[in-house]
Amino acid sequence: MHFTDFGLHPRVASGIGVAGYENPTPIQEKAIPLMMAGRDVMGLAQTGTGKTAAFALPILHHLVRGRRGRVRALVVAPTRELAEQIHDTFRTLGRATGLRSATVYGGVGMNPQIQALGGRAEIIVACPGRLLDHLQQSNADLSSVEILVLDEADHMFDMGFLPDVRRILRQLPSERQTLMFSATMPPDIRSLARDALRDSTIVQIGHIAPAETVSHAIYPVEQHQKTAIIKHLLGQFDPQATLVFTRTKHGAKRLAQQLDRVGHLAVSLQGNMSQNKRQQALDGFRQGRYRILVATDIAARGIDVIRVSHVVNYDMPTTADAYTHRIGRTGRAERKGEALSLITRDDEDMVRTIERMLGKPLRRVRAEGFDYRAPDPDSRGPTEFARSPRPQRGRGAPLVQNGSSRKGGARQRHRSRRGRRG
Ligand code: AMP
C-alpha cells in the first residue's frame, strides 16, 4: 500500500514527503481510511508504530478545507514530552496546510495558551490538568471541536488523569469524531472507550510485542557491577543514541553524571528537573549533543527519537509491558535497534516473564574484556566479602559464567516496590 492510495489532500500529502515517510506503517494502513471516513477508532498500539501520523494525517485532511480561527481538533496526551512530540508531528506533516497547532500543559505561562485556545490555533495538543484549569477559568472555548484524540489512554489512567479526562469530555460537543489510543485495554480504559466513542472500530497492531527489528541481549551481573559494565559496553559499542533506564530519579541523575565524567556526553531526564531543563535535555539528545539519555519510565514516556540505536535497562522494569514500552524506542519504523538489559539474580523471574511474552529466550551475554572479578568499589572492608556465594536458582544459564567469583555480600536487594513515577 502507498500513501497515495489514501487520497489525502495534496497539501497534507506533501507533508509526508517533508517527514520523509515512504510507505504507511501497518496501523496507518488500517486506521487512516477509517478515520478519513469519519469513523470513531480505538487503536490498540504502542508508540513506535507510527500511531501519531495515523491520526495526524486524517485530522489535517479533515481540517484543511474548513474554517480557521477556532479550535477544531483536540489531542489529549499524558505528558508534556508526548504533547510536544505530537505537536511537532502536526507541524511537520501540516507544513503546507497553514493550520496551526499549539500545546497546552503545566509548568509554562498561561497567556500564549489562552490565545491558542481562543482561536489562534486550530489544533490543540494538551495535557489534562492544565487544560482543565483553562476550562475552569473559562479561558477555552471547545464548542467547535470536531475531532478528539485521547492518546496513550492507559498511561493517562496510570497517572490518575481519567477523572480529568472525563471532565474534559463533558465540555466537548457530543457530535464529534473520537479516536483513542492505548497499548493495553484494562477495564477502566474499556469503560472510557464505551463512554467516549460511538460505534467504534478497533484497530489492533499485533500483540503489544516489540518490533521484530530489535535484538535483545541480557548481561547477568552483580548489582555493584552495573555502572562499570555499562561504561565498558558503551566504550565497546560506540552507540549513536542510547536511552538508559533506571529505577529511580536519583539513580538516573547519578548515572548520567558518572557517564558524563568519563566522556560519554550523557544527560538525565527525570521528574525532579524543571520543565526548562527537561526540554534542554530532550532537545540536546534529539540534536545529538548528548548521546546518552538516562531516564526513568515516567520521564521517558512517549519520547520519540527515531534514531535511538540502543535501549539499555540499567535496572530491569517491573512488568513485561514496561519492557515492551522501553524497547519500543528502538528498532522503530523498520530500523535496527538493540536492547541490552543488566540483570541481577533478583530479575530472573522478570526475565522469564519477558521471555514468555516474546515467545523466545533472551540471549545471555558475557561482556568480552570486562573484569567480572574487580571488587565492589562501594564495599568497605574485607568483611563485606566474607559471605559465601549464593547458589544459583531456577532454570537458565548461570548469572555470571566462566567461573568468575561472585561476591555475595556486595549484592544489593531491590525487591521492594519499584517506583513507577519519575
Ligand atoms: P509513533 O508511533 O507515532 O511514536 O511514531 C514512531 C516513529 O515512526 C516516529 O519517529 C515517526 O516519525 C516515524 N514514522 C511514522 N510513520 C512513519 C512511516 N510511515 N514511515 C517511516 N517512519 C514513520
XYZ file of C-alpha atoms and ligand atoms in Angstrom:
445
model
C 0.000 0.000 0.000
C 1.153 3.536 -0.760
C 0.322 6.853 0.848
C -1.195 7.958 -2.442
C -3.916 5.299 -2.022
C -5.469 7.259 0.852
C -6.486 10.187 -1.333
C -5.177 12.751 1.145
C -5.485 16.445 0.292
C -2.371 17.418 -1.730
C -1.233 19.901 0.933
C -1.355 17.141 3.519
C 0.230 14.592 1.201
C 3.155 16.971 0.701
C 3.826 16.811 4.465
C 4.550 13.090 4.148
C 7.492 13.984 1.944
C 8.650 16.568 4.478
C 8.575 13.897 7.190
C 10.462 11.500 4.928
C 7.973 8.632 5.179
C 7.933 6.302 2.207
C 5.257 3.747 2.982
C 2.499 3.662 5.567
C 3.073 1.565 8.672
C 0.513 -1.183 9.465
C -1.506 0.995 11.836
C -1.589 3.774 9.277
C -2.826 1.361 6.604
C -5.646 0.183 8.831
C -6.623 3.351 10.671
C -6.287 6.176 8.134
C -9.100 5.027 5.787
C -11.481 4.543 8.752
C -10.636 7.917 10.209
C -10.973 9.633 6.864
C -14.431 8.089 6.582
C -15.321 9.831 9.836
C -15.441 6.688 11.967
C -14.526 6.557 15.648
C -11.471 4.363 16.120
C -9.960 2.621 19.100
C -6.316 1.983 18.240
C -4.546 -0.680 20.247
C -0.993 0.275 19.520
C 2.054 1.419 21.395
C 4.446 4.219 20.496
C 6.837 3.324 17.739
C 4.128 2.024 15.430
C 3.519 5.324 13.655
C 0.268 5.982 15.523
C 0.811 9.739 15.756
C 0.878 10.188 11.993
C -2.008 7.703 11.788
C -4.253 10.271 13.462
C -2.428 13.473 12.428
C -2.838 12.866 8.687
C -6.626 12.340 8.680
C -7.057 15.273 11.085
C -5.085 17.597 8.806
C -7.010 16.260 5.817
C -10.292 16.989 7.562
C -9.307 20.459 8.788
C -7.519 21.771 5.720
C -10.673 22.771 3.906
C -12.730 24.153 6.776
C -12.777 27.301 8.864
C -9.773 28.819 10.593
C -9.543 30.766 13.811
C -11.184 28.268 16.146
C -10.118 25.098 17.922
C -11.332 22.224 15.772
C -9.163 19.304 16.874
C -8.102 18.443 20.412
C -5.489 15.865 21.292
C -5.177 14.912 24.963
C -1.903 13.271 25.984
C -0.474 12.242 29.370
C 2.892 14.039 29.347
C 4.415 17.286 28.176
C 7.042 15.418 26.190
C 4.443 13.434 24.317
C 2.380 16.588 23.743
C 5.419 18.341 22.255
C 6.120 15.375 20.050
C 2.582 15.220 18.708
C 2.674 18.974 18.124
C 5.929 18.525 16.162
C 4.321 15.834 14.031
C 1.414 18.158 13.207
C 3.848 20.928 12.333
C 5.902 18.710 10.053
C 3.019 16.979 8.304
C 0.909 20.118 8.171
C 3.602 22.465 6.917
C 1.793 23.296 3.682
C -1.689 23.472 5.197
C -1.430 26.764 7.083
C -3.159 25.074 10.015
C -1.792 25.990 13.418
C -1.108 23.669 16.311
C -0.324 24.651 19.918
C 0.491 22.818 23.135
C -1.185 23.298 26.485
C 0.468 21.899 29.623
C 1.549 22.945 33.085
C 4.841 24.495 34.144
C 4.810 27.205 31.472
C 2.958 30.522 31.082
C -0.821 30.592 30.630
C -1.120 33.542 28.247
C 0.073 32.065 24.954
C -2.110 29.062 25.733
C -5.127 31.298 26.336
C -4.585 32.878 22.927
C -4.217 29.496 21.258
C -7.350 28.209 22.963
C -9.155 31.359 21.948
C -8.691 30.518 18.277
C -5.075 31.278 17.386
C -4.686 27.547 16.746
C -6.948 25.031 15.064
C -5.251 22.075 16.728
C -4.579 21.907 20.470
C -2.382 19.206 21.992
C -2.960 19.271 25.730
C -2.201 17.519 28.985
C -5.390 17.040 31.009
C -4.554 19.032 34.176
C -3.698 22.348 32.553
C -6.471 22.080 30.000
C -8.933 21.617 32.822
C -7.506 24.706 34.589
C -8.199 26.698 31.446
C -11.698 25.303 31.154
C -12.439 26.101 34.784
C -11.233 29.682 34.253
C -13.309 29.933 31.062
C -10.171 30.501 29.016
C -11.054 27.913 26.448
C -13.863 27.508 24.015
C -14.041 23.915 22.891
C -17.501 24.149 21.376
C -16.100 23.914 17.841
C -14.081 20.757 18.405
C -14.839 18.295 15.638
C -12.200 15.659 16.371
C -10.928 14.455 19.740
C -7.913 12.194 20.221
C -7.177 10.518 23.544
C -3.600 9.342 23.190
C -1.885 6.789 25.442
C -5.082 6.392 27.395
C -3.583 3.629 29.518
C -0.867 5.984 30.707
C -3.390 8.678 31.479
C -5.091 6.066 33.620
C -1.772 5.041 35.279
C -1.108 8.653 36.104
C -4.547 9.227 37.613
C -5.841 11.508 34.846
C -9.025 9.656 33.933
C -11.329 11.804 36.122
C -9.840 14.923 34.459
C -10.316 13.371 31.035
C -13.955 12.673 31.807
C -14.437 16.282 32.944
C -12.932 17.476 29.667
C -15.223 15.153 27.693
C -18.244 16.840 29.254
C -17.190 20.165 27.760
C -16.943 18.878 24.205
C -19.692 18.741 21.612
C -21.269 15.291 21.532
C -21.297 15.458 17.729
C -17.643 14.777 17.082
C -15.253 12.125 15.884
C -13.247 10.444 18.634
C -10.029 8.493 18.270
C -8.495 6.731 21.211
C -5.126 5.017 21.508
C -3.877 2.700 24.184
C -1.291 -0.069 24.333
C -3.481 -2.091 26.692
C -7.196 -2.362 27.464
C -7.676 -2.625 31.242
C -11.317 -2.360 32.439
C -11.115 1.402 33.107
C -9.964 2.088 29.553
C -12.671 -0.172 28.197
C -15.230 1.786 30.150
C -13.795 5.119 28.984
C -13.923 3.866 25.400
C -17.572 2.898 25.870
C -18.411 6.394 27.068
C -16.244 8.421 24.696
C -16.532 6.540 21.402
C -19.549 5.883 19.231
C -19.890 2.777 17.152
C -16.129 2.492 17.048
C -13.889 0.144 15.156
C -10.985 -1.423 16.990
C -7.699 -1.387 15.146
C -5.064 -3.573 16.701
C -1.482 -3.761 15.650
C -0.224 -7.207 16.512
C 0.034 -8.010 20.131
C 1.974 -5.394 22.006
C 5.237 -7.051 21.131
C 8.442 -5.149 20.460
C 9.428 -4.534 16.861
C 10.955 -7.521 15.090
C 13.932 -5.363 14.231
C 15.115 -5.240 17.850
C 17.728 -7.680 19.108
C 17.573 -8.427 22.808
C 20.540 -9.312 24.994
C 20.848 -9.713 28.725
C 24.020 -9.248 30.744
C 23.969 -11.091 34.045
C 25.833 -9.037 36.658
C 26.001 -8.285 40.324
C 24.309 -5.070 41.362
C 27.627 -3.364 42.133
C 28.982 -4.131 38.654
C 26.273 -2.295 36.777
C 27.939 1.081 36.399
C 31.296 -0.424 35.486
C 29.809 -2.737 32.875
C 27.702 -0.056 31.295
C 30.785 2.124 30.902
C 32.586 -0.851 29.412
C 29.759 -1.687 26.981
C 29.286 1.908 25.883
C 33.010 2.080 25.192
C 32.789 -1.061 23.058
C 29.636 -0.318 21.088
C 30.104 3.347 20.452
C 26.316 3.668 20.249
C 24.879 6.644 18.425
C 21.902 7.454 20.602
C 21.280 5.426 23.682
C 18.403 5.538 26.090
C 19.257 4.141 29.524
C 16.537 3.328 32.039
C 16.980 3.447 35.774
C 14.521 2.650 38.507
C 14.799 5.941 40.392
C 15.136 9.621 39.582
C 18.183 9.826 41.800
C 19.718 6.840 40.025
C 19.141 8.480 36.628
C 20.824 11.683 37.707
C 23.800 9.947 39.299
C 24.402 7.579 36.408
C 24.262 10.400 33.849
C 26.858 12.273 35.872
C 29.070 9.201 36.163
C 28.915 8.535 32.437
C 29.458 12.152 31.583
C 32.530 12.236 33.816
C 34.181 9.532 31.734
C 33.490 11.358 28.497
C 30.161 9.897 27.368
C 28.064 13.036 26.583
C 25.256 11.939 28.878
C 22.303 13.740 30.380
C 19.454 12.664 32.615
C 15.723 13.140 32.224
C 13.763 12.800 35.422
C 10.834 14.263 37.222
C 12.857 16.450 39.604
C 14.030 18.623 36.742
C 12.365 21.870 35.764
C 10.436 21.949 32.517
C 13.235 24.004 31.006
C 15.919 21.519 31.958
C 13.833 18.611 30.679
C 13.333 20.320 27.370
C 17.048 21.146 27.130
C 17.949 17.530 27.819
C 15.484 16.249 25.231
C 16.493 18.762 22.586
C 20.166 18.044 23.248
C 19.567 14.338 22.816
C 17.477 14.783 19.706
C 20.076 17.016 18.127
C 22.949 14.724 19.060
C 24.669 16.974 21.599
C 24.103 14.187 24.108
C 24.465 10.626 23.007
C 23.113 9.067 26.150
C 19.871 9.919 27.854
C 19.378 8.358 31.277
C 15.731 8.356 32.267
C 13.079 6.856 34.488
C 9.997 5.246 32.933
C 7.679 8.141 33.615
C 10.084 10.798 32.404
C 10.750 8.899 29.200
C 7.125 8.225 28.406
C 6.417 8.870 24.794
C 9.873 10.116 23.930
C 10.165 9.893 20.214
C 13.692 9.912 18.981
C 13.730 7.931 15.824
C 17.448 7.408 15.750
C 17.726 5.609 19.094
C 20.174 2.820 18.425
C 20.286 1.178 21.851
C 17.983 0.902 24.805
C 19.736 -0.165 27.996
C 17.891 -1.413 31.037
C 20.307 -0.437 33.790
C 17.545 -1.555 36.129
C 15.005 -4.016 34.811
C 11.399 -2.843 34.647
C 8.832 -4.433 36.936
C 6.409 -5.528 34.229
C 6.731 -7.096 30.803
C 4.602 -4.261 29.416
C 7.075 -1.708 30.707
C 9.859 -3.681 28.989
C 7.951 -3.538 25.719
C 7.356 0.141 26.173
C 11.008 0.931 26.871
C 12.198 -1.188 23.993
C 9.612 0.499 21.750
C 12.042 3.400 21.485
C 14.462 1.451 19.355
C 14.047 -0.526 16.170
C 11.325 1.894 15.080
C 9.890 2.118 11.643
C 11.987 -0.717 10.269
C 15.309 0.498 11.670
C 17.526 -1.910 13.561
C 17.826 -1.481 17.289
C 19.428 -3.211 20.226
C 18.021 -3.775 23.665
C 20.502 -4.543 26.443
C 19.450 -5.439 29.944
C 21.652 -5.712 33.008
C 20.117 -8.357 35.201
C 20.850 -9.493 38.713
C 19.565 -12.654 40.360
C 16.519 -10.763 41.563
C 15.467 -10.148 37.973
C 15.305 -13.804 36.945
C 11.520 -14.027 37.369
C 11.002 -10.919 35.247
C 13.339 -12.279 32.583
C 11.227 -15.434 32.381
C 8.052 -13.357 32.099
C 9.552 -11.332 29.269
C 10.755 -14.480 27.524
C 7.234 -15.884 27.706
C 5.833 -12.665 26.248
C 8.370 -12.631 23.417
C 7.993 -16.341 22.835
C 11.738 -16.815 22.759
C 14.642 -16.895 25.176
C 16.673 -13.735 25.662
C 20.287 -14.089 24.598
C 22.587 -14.179 27.645
C 25.829 -12.444 27.007
C 29.075 -12.210 28.867
C 30.768 -8.881 28.203
C 34.046 -9.507 26.488
C 37.039 -7.928 28.192
C 35.073 -6.896 31.272
C 36.683 -7.704 34.594
C 33.956 -9.540 36.458
C 36.326 -10.076 39.387
C 37.008 -6.423 40.131
C 35.942 -5.627 43.680
C 32.852 -3.650 44.507
C 34.007 -0.027 44.634
C 31.493 0.721 47.390
C 32.376 -2.110 49.731
C 34.053 -1.007 52.928
C 36.295 -3.814 54.035
C 37.116 -7.484 53.892
C 34.093 -8.488 55.956
C 31.910 -7.425 53.030
C 33.385 -10.272 51.036
C 33.264 -12.914 53.695
C 29.870 -14.391 52.845
C 29.873 -17.317 50.512
C 28.272 -17.021 47.088
C 24.596 -17.856 46.871
C 23.745 -20.992 44.898
C 22.124 -20.458 41.528
C 18.372 -20.676 41.323
C 15.882 -21.898 38.830
C 16.463 -22.684 35.199
C 18.537 -20.778 32.731
C 22.220 -20.087 32.390
C 24.317 -19.070 35.359
C 24.276 -15.388 36.130
C 28.000 -14.980 35.803
C 29.549 -17.527 33.577
C 33.041 -18.925 33.146
C 33.625 -19.367 36.834
C 34.216 -15.778 37.852
C 33.851 -15.124 41.519
C 30.645 -13.804 42.990
C 30.712 -11.548 45.953
C 27.504 -12.236 47.744
C 27.995 -9.578 50.413
C 28.116 -6.812 47.860
C 24.773 -7.673 46.399
C 22.032 -5.166 46.921
C 18.425 -6.131 47.135
C 15.823 -4.343 45.130
C 12.816 -6.469 45.772
C 10.889 -3.647 47.320
C 8.329 -1.567 45.454
C 9.923 -0.260 42.298
C 8.789 3.294 41.825
C 6.840 3.939 38.663
C 6.823 7.672 38.793
C 9.790 9.564 37.542
P 4.894 6.978 16.802
O 4.394 5.575 16.947
O 3.844 7.907 16.382
O 5.585 7.405 18.075
O 5.976 7.019 15.626
C 7.202 6.378 15.692
C 8.206 6.944 14.723
O 7.955 6.455 13.421
C 8.210 8.448 14.615
O 9.544 8.882 14.690
C 7.627 8.752 13.275
O 8.188 9.923 12.713
C 8.011 7.528 12.482
N 7.051 7.194 11.424
C 5.714 7.327 11.475
N 5.156 6.903 10.335
C 6.166 6.503 9.528
C 6.226 5.951 8.211
N 5.129 5.727 7.515
N 7.444 5.661 7.728
C 8.555 5.882 8.458
N 8.569 6.401 9.694
C 7.384 6.699 10.236
